[in-house]
mmCIF file with all atom_site columns, N, CA, C and O in Angstrom:
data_model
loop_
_atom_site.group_PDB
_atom_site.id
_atom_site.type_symbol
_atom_site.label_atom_id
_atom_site.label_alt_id
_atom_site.label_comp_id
_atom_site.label_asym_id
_atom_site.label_entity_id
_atom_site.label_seq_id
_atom_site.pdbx_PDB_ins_code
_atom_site.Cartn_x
_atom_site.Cartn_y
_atom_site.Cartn_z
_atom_site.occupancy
_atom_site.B_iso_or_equiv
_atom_site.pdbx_formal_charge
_atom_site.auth_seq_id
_atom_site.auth_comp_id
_atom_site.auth_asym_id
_atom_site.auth_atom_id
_atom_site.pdbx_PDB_model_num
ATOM 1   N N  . UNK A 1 1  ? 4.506   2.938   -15.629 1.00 0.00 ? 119 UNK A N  1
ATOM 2   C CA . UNK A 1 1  ? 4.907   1.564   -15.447 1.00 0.00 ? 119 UNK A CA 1
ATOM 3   C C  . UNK A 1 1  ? 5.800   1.479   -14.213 1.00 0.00 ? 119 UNK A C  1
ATOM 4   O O  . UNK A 1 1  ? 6.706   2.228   -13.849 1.00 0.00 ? 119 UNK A O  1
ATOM 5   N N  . UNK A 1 2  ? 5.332   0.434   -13.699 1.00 0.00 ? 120 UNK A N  1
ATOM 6   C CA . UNK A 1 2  ? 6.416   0.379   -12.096 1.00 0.00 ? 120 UNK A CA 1
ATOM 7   C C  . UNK A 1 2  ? 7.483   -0.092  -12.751 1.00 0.00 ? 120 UNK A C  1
ATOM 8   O O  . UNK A 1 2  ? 7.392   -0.808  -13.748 1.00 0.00 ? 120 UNK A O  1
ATOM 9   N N  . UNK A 1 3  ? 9.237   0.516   -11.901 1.00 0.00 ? 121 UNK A N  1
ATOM 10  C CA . UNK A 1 3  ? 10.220  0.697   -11.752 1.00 0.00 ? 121 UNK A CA 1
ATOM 11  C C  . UNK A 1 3  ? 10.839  -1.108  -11.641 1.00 0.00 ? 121 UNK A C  1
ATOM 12  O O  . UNK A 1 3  ? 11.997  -1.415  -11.923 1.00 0.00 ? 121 UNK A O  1
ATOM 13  N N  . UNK A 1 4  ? 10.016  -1.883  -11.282 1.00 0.00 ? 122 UNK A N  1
ATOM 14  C CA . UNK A 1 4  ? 10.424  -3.234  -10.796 1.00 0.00 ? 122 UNK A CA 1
ATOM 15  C C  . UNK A 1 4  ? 10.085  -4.187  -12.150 1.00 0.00 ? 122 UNK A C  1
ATOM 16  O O  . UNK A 1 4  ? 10.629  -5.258  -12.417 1.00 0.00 ? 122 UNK A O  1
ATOM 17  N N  . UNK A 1 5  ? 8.933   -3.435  -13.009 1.00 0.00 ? 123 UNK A N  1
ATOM 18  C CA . UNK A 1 5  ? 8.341   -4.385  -14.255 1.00 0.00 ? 123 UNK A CA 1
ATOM 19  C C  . UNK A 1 5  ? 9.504   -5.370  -14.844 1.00 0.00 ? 123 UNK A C  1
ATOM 20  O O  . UNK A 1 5  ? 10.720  -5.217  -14.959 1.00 0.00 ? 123 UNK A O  1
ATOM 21  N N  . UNK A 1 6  ? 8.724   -6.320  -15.130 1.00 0.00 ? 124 UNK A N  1
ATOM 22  C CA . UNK A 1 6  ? 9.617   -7.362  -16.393 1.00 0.00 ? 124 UNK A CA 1
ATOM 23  C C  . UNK A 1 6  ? 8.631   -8.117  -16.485 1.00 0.00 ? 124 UNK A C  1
ATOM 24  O O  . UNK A 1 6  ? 7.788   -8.653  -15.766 1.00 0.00 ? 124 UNK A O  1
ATOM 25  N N  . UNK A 1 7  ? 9.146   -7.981  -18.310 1.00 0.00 ? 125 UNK A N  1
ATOM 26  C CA . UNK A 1 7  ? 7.965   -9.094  -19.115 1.00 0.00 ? 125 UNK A CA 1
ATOM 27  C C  . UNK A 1 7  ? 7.859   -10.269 -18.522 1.00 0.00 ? 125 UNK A C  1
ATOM 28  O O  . UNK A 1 7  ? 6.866   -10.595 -17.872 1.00 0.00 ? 125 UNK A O  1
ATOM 29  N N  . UNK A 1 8  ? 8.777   -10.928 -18.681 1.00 0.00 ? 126 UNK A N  1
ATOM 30  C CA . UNK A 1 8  ? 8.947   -12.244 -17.949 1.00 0.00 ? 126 UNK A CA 1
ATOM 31  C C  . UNK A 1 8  ? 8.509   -13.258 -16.853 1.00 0.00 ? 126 UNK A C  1
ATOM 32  O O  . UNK A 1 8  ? 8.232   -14.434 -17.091 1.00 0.00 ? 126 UNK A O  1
ATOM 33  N N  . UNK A 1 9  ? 8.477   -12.686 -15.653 1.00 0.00 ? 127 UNK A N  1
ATOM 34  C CA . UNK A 1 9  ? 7.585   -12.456 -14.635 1.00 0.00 ? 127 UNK A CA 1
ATOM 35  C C  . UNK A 1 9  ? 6.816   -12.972 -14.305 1.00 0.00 ? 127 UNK A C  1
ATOM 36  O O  . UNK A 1 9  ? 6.075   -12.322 -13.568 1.00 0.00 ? 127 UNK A O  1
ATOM 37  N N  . UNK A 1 10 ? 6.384   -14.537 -14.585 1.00 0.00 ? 128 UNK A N  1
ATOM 38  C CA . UNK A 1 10 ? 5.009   -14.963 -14.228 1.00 0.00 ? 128 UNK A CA 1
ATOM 39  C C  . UNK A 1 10 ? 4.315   -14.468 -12.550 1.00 0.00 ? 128 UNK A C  1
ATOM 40  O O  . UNK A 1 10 ? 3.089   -14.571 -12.516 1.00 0.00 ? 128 UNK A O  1
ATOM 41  N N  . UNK A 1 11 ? 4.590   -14.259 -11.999 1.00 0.00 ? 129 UNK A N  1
ATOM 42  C CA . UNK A 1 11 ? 4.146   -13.348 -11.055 1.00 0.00 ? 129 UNK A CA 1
ATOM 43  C C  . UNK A 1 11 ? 4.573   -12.660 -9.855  1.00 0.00 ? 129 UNK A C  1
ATOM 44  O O  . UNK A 1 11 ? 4.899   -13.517 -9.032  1.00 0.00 ? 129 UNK A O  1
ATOM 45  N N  . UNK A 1 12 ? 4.753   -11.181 -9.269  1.00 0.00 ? 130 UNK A N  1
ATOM 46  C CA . UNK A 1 12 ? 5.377   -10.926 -8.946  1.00 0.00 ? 130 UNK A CA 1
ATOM 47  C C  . UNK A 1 12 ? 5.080   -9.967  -7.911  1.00 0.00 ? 130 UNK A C  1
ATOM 48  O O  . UNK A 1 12 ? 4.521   -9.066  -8.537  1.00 0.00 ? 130 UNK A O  1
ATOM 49  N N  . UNK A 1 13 ? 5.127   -9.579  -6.533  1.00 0.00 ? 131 UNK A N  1
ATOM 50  C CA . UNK A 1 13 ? 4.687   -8.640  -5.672  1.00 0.00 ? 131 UNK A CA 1
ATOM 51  C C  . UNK A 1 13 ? 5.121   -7.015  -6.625  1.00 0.00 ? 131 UNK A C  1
ATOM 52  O O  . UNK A 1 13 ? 6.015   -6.894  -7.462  1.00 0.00 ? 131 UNK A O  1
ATOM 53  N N  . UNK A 1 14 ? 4.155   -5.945  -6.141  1.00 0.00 ? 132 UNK A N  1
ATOM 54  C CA . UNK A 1 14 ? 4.586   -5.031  -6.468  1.00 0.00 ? 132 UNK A CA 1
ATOM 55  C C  . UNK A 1 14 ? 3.952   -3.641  -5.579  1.00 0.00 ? 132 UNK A C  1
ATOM 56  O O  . UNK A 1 14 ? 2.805   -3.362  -5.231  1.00 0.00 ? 132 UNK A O  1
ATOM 57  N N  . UNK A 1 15 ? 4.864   -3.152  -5.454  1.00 0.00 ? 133 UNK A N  1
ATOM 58  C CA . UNK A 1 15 ? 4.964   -1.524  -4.526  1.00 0.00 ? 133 UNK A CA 1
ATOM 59  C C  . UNK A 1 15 ? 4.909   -0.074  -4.568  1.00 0.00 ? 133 UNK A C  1
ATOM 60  O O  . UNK A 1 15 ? 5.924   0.582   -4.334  1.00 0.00 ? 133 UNK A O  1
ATOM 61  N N  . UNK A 1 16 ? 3.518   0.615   -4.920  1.00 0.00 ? 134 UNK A N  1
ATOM 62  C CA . UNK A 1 16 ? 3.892   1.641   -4.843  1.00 0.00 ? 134 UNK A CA 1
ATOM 63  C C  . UNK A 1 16 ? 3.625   2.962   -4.298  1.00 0.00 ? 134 UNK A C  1
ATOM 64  O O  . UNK A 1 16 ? 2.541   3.339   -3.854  1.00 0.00 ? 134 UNK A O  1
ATOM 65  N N  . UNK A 1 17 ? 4.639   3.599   -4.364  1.00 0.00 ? 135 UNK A N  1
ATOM 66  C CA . UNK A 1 17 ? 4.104   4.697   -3.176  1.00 0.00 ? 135 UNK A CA 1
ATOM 67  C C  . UNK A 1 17 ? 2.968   5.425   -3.487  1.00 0.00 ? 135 UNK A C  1
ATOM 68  O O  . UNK A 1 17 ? 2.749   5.377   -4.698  1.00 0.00 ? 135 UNK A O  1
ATOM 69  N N  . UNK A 1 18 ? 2.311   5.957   -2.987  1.00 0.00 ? 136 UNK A N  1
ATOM 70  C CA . UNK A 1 18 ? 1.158   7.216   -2.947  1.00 0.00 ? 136 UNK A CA 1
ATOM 71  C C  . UNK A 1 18 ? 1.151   8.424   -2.340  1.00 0.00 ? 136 UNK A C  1
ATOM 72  O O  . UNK A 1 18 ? 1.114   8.685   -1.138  1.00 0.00 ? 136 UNK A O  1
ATOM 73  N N  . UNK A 1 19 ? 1.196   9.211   -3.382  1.00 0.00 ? 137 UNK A N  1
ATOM 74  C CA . UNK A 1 19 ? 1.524   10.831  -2.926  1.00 0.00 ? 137 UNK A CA 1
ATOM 75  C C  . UNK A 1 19 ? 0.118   11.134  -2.315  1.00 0.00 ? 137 UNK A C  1
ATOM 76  O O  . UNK A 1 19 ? -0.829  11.175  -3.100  1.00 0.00 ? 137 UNK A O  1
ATOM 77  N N  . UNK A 1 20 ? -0.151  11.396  -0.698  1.00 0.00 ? 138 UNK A N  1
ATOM 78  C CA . UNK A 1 20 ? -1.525  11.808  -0.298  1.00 0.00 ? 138 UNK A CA 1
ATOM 79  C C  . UNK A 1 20 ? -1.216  13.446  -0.084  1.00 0.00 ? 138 UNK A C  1
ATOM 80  O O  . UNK A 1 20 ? -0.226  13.985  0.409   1.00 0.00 ? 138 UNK A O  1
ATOM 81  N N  . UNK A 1 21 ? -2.560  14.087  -0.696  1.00 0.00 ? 139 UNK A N  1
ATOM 82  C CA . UNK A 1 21 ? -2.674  15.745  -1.051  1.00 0.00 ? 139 UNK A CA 1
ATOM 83  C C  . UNK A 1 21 ? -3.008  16.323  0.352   1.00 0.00 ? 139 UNK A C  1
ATOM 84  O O  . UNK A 1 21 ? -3.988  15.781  0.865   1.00 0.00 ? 139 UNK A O  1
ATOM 85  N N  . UNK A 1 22 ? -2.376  17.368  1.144   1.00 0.00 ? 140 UNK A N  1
ATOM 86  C CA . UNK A 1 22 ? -3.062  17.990  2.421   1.00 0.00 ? 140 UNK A CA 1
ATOM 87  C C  . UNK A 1 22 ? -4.657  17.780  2.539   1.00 0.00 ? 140 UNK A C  1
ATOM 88  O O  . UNK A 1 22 ? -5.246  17.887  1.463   1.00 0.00 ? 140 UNK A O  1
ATOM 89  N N  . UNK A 1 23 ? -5.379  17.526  3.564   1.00 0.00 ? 141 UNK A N  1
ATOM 90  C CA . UNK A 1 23 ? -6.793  17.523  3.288   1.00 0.00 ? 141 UNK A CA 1
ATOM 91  C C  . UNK A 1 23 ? -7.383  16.348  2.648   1.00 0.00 ? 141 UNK A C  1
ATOM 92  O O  . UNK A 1 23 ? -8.568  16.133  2.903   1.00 0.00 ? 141 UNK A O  1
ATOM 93  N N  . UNK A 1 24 ? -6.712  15.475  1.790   1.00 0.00 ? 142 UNK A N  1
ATOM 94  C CA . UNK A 1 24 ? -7.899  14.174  1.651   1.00 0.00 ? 142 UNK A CA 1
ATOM 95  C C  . UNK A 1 24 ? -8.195  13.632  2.676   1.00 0.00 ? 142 UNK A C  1
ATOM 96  O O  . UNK A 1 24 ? -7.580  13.418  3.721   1.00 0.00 ? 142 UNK A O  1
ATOM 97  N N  . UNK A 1 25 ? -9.584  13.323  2.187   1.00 0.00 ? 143 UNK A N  1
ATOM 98  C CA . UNK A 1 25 ? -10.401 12.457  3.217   1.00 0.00 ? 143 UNK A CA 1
ATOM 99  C C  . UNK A 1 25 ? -10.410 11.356  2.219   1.00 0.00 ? 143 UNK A C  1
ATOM 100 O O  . UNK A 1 25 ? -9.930  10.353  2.746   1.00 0.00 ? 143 UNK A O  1
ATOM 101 N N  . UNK A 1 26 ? -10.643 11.216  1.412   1.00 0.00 ? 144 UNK A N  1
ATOM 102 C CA . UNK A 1 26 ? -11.031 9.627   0.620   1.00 0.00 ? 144 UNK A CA 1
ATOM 103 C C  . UNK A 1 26 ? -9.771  9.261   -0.170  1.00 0.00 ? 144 UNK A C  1
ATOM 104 O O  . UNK A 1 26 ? -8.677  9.815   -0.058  1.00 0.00 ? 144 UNK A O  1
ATOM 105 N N  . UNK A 1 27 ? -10.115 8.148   -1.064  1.00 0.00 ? 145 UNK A N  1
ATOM 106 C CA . UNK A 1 27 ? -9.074  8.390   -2.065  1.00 0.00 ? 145 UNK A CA 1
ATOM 107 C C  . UNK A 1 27 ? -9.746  6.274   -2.896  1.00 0.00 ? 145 UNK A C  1
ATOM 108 O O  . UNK A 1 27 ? -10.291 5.233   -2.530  1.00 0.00 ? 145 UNK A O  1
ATOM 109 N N  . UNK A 1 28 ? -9.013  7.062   -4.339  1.00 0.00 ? 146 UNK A N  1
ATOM 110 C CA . UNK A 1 28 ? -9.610  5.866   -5.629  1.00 0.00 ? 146 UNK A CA 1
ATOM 111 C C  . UNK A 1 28 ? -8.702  5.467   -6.339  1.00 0.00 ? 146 UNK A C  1
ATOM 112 O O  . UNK A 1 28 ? -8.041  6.045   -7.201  1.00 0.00 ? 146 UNK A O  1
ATOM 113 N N  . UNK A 1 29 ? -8.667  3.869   -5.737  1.00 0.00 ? 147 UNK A N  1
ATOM 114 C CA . UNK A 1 29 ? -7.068  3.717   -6.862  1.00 0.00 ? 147 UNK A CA 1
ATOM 115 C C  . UNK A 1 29 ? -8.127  2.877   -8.133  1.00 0.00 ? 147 UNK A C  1
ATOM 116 O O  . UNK A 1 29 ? -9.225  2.393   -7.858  1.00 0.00 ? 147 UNK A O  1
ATOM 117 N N  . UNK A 1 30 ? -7.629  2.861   -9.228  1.00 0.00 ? 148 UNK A N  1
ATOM 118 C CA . UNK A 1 30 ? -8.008  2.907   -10.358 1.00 0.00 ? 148 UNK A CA 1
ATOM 119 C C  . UNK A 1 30 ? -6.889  1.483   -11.029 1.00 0.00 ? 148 UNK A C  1
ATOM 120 O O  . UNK A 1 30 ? -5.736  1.892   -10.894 1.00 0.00 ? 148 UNK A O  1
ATOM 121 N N  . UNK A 1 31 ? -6.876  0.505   -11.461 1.00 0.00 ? 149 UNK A N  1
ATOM 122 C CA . UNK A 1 31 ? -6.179  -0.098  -12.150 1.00 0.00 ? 149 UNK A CA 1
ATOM 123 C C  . UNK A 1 31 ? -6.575  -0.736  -13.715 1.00 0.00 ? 149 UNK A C  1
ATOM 124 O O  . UNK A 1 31 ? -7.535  -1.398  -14.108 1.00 0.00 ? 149 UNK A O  1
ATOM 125 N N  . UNK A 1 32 ? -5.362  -0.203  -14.393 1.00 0.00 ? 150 UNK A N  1
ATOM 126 C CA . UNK A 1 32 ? -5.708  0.242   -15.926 1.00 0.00 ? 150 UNK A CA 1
ATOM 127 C C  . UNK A 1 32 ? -4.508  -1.332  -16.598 1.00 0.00 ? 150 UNK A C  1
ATOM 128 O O  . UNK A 1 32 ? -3.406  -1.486  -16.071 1.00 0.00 ? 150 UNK A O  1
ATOM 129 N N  . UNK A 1 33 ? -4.911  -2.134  -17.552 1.00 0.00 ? 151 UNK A N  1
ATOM 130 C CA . UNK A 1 33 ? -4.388  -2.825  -17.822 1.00 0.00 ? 151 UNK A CA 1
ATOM 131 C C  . UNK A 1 33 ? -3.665  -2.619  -19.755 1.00 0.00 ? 151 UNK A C  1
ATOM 132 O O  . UNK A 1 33 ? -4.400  -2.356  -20.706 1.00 0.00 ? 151 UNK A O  1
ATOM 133 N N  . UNK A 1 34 ? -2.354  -2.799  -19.848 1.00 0.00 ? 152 UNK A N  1
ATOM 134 C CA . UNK A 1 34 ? -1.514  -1.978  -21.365 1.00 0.00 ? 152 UNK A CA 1
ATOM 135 C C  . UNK A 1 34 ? -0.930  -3.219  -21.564 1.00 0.00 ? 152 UNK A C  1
ATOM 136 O O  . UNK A 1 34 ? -0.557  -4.062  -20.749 1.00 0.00 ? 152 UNK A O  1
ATOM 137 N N  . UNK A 1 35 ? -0.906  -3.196  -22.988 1.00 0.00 ? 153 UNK A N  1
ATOM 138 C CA . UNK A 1 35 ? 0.011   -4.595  -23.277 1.00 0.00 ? 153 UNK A CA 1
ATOM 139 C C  . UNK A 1 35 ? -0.602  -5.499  -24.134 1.00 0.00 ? 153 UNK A C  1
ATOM 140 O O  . UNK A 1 35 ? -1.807  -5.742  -24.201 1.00 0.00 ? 153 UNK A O  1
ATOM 141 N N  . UNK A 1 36 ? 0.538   -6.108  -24.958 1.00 0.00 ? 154 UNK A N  1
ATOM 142 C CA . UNK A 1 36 ? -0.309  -7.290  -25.926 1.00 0.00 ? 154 UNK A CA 1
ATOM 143 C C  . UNK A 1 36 ? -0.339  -8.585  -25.747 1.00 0.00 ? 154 UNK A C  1
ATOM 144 O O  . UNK A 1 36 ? -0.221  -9.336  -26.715 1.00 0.00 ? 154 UNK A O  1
ATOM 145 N N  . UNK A 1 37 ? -0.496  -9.041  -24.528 1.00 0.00 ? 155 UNK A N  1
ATOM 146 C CA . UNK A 1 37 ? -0.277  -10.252 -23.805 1.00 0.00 ? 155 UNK A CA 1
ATOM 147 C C  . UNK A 1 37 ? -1.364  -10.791 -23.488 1.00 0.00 ? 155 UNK A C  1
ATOM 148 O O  . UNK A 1 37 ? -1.944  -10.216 -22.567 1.00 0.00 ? 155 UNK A O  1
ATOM 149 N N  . UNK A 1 38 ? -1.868  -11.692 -23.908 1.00 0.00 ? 156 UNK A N  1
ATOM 150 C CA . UNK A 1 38 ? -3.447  -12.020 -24.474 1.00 0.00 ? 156 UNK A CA 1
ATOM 151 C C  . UNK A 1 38 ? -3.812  -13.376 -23.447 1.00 0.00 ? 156 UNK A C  1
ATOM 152 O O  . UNK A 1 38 ? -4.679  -14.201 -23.737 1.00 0.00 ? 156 UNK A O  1
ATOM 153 N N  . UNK A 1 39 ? -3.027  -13.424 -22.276 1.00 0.00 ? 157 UNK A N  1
ATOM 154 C CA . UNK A 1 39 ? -3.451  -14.693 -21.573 1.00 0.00 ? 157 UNK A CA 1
ATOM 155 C C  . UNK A 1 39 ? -4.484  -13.502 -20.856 1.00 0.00 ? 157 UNK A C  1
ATOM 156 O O  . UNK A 1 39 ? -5.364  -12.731 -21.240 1.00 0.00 ? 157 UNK A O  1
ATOM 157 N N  . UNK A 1 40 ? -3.683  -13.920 -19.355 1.00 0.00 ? 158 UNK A N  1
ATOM 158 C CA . UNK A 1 40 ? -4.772  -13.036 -18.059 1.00 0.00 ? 158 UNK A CA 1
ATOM 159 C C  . UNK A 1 40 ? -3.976  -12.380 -17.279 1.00 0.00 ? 158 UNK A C  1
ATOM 160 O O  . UNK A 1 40 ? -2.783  -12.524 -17.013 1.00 0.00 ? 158 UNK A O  1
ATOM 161 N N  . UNK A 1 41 ? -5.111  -11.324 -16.796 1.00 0.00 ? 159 UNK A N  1
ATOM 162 C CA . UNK A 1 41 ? -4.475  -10.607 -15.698 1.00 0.00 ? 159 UNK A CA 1
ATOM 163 C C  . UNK A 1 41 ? -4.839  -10.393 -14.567 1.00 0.00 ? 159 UNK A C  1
ATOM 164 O O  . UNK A 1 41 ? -5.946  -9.914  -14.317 1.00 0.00 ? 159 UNK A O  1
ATOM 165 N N  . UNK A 1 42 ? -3.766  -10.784 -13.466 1.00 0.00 ? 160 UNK A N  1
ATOM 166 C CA . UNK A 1 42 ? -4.984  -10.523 -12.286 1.00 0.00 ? 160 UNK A CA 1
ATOM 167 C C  . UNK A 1 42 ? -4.523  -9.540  -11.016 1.00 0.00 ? 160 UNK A C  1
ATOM 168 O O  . UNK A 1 42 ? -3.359  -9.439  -10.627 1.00 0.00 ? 160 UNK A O  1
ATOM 169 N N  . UNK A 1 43 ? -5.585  -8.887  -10.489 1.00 0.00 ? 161 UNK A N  1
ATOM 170 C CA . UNK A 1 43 ? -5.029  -7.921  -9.526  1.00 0.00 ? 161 UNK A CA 1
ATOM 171 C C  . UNK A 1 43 ? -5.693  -8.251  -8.478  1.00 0.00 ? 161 UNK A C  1
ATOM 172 O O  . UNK A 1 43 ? -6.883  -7.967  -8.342  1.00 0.00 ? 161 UNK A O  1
ATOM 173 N N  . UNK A 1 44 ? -4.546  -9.309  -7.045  1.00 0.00 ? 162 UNK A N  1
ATOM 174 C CA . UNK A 1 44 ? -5.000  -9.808  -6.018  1.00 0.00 ? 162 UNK A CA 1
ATOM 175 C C  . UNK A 1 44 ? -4.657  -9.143  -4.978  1.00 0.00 ? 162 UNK A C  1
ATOM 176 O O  . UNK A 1 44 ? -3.794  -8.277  -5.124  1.00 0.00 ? 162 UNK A O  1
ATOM 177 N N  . UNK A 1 45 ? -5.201  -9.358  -3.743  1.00 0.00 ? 163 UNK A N  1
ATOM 178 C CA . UNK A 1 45 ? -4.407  -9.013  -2.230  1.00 0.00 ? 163 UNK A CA 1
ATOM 179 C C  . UNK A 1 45 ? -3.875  -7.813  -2.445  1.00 0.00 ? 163 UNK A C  1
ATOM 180 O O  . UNK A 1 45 ? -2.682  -7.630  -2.205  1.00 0.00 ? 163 UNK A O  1
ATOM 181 N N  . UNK A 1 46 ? -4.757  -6.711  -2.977  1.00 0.00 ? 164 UNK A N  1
ATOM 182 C CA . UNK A 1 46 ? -4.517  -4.893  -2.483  1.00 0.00 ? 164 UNK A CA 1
ATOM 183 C C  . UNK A 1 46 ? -4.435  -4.479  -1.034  1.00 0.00 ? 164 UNK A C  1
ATOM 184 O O  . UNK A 1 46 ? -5.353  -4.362  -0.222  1.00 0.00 ? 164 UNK A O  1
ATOM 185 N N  . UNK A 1 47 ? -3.508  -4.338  -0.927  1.00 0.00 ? 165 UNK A N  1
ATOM 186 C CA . UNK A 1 47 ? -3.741  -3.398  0.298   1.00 0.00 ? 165 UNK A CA 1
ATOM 187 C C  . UNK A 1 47 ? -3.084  -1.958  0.613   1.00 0.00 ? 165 UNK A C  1
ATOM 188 O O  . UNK A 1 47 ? -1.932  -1.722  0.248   1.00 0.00 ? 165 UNK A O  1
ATOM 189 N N  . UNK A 1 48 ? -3.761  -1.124  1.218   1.00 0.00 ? 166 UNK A N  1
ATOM 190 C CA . UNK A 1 48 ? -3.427  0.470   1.383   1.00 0.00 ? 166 UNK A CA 1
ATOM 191 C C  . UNK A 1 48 ? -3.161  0.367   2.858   1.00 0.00 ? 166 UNK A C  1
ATOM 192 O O  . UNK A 1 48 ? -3.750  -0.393  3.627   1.00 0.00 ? 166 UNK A O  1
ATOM 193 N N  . UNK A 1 49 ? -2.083  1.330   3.210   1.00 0.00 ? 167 UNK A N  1
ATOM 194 C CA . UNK A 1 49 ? -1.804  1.374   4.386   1.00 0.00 ? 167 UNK A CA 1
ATOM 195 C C  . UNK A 1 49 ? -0.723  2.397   4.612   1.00 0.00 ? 167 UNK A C  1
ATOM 196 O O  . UNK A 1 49 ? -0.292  2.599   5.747   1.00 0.00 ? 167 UNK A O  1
#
Protein backbone atom coordinates (compact mmCIF):
# COMPACT_ATOMS: atom_id res chain seq x y z
CA UNK A 1 0.00 0.00 0.00
CA UNK A 2 1.45 3.47 -0.89
CA UNK A 3 2.89 5.49 2.03
CA UNK A 4 0.49 8.59 1.02
CA UNK A 5 -2.97 6.21 1.13
CA UNK A 6 -6.17 7.50 2.91
CA UNK A 7 -9.52 6.13 2.86
CA UNK A 8 -11.00 9.28 2.48
CA UNK A 9 -9.58 10.59 -0.54
CA UNK A 10 -11.95 11.01 -3.25
CA UNK A 11 -9.08 11.38 -5.50
CA UNK A 12 -5.66 11.75 -5.33
CA UNK A 13 -2.18 11.85 -7.39
CA UNK A 14 0.10 9.10 -6.44
CA UNK A 15 4.03 8.24 -6.69
CA UNK A 16 5.99 5.52 -6.86
CA UNK A 17 9.37 4.70 -7.16
CA UNK A 18 10.66 1.70 -9.26
CA UNK A 19 13.54 -0.34 -8.40
CA UNK A 20 15.03 -1.05 -12.20
CA UNK A 21 17.31 -4.54 -12.07
CA UNK A 22 20.96 -4.14 -14.01
CA UNK A 23 20.13 -5.34 -17.58
CA UNK A 24 16.31 -4.79 -18.07
CA UNK A 25 15.25 -4.15 -21.25
CA UNK A 26 11.39 -4.22 -20.73
CA UNK A 27 9.39 -3.96 -17.81
CA UNK A 28 5.23 -4.74 -16.61
CA UNK A 29 3.52 -2.76 -14.20
CA UNK A 30 0.61 -4.77 -13.09
CA UNK A 31 -2.26 -2.96 -11.07
CA UNK A 32 -4.08 -5.10 -8.48
CA UNK A 33 -7.20 -3.59 -6.83
CA UNK A 34 -7.87 -4.63 -2.35
CA UNK A 35 -10.59 -3.29 -0.45
CA UNK A 36 -14.29 -3.31 0.38
CA UNK A 37 -15.32 -0.24 -1.28
CA UNK A 38 -17.90 -1.21 -3.73
CA UNK A 39 -18.26 2.12 -5.82
CA UNK A 40 -15.28 2.41 -8.63
CA UNK A 41 -11.95 2.42 -9.35
CA UNK A 42 -10.03 4.06 -11.70
CA UNK A 43 -6.43 4.01 -12.89
CA UNK A 44 -5.82 7.22 -15.18
CA UNK A 45 -2.84 9.23 -16.74
CA UNK A 46 0.15 6.46 -16.02
CA UNK A 47 3.12 7.55 -16.75
CA UNK A 48 6.81 5.94 -16.50
CA UNK A 49 9.68 7.97 -16.76
Amino acid sequence: MSPSYTADAVAQAESLPLQIPAGAADVRIRFRRSGDNNWYWTVDNVQLG
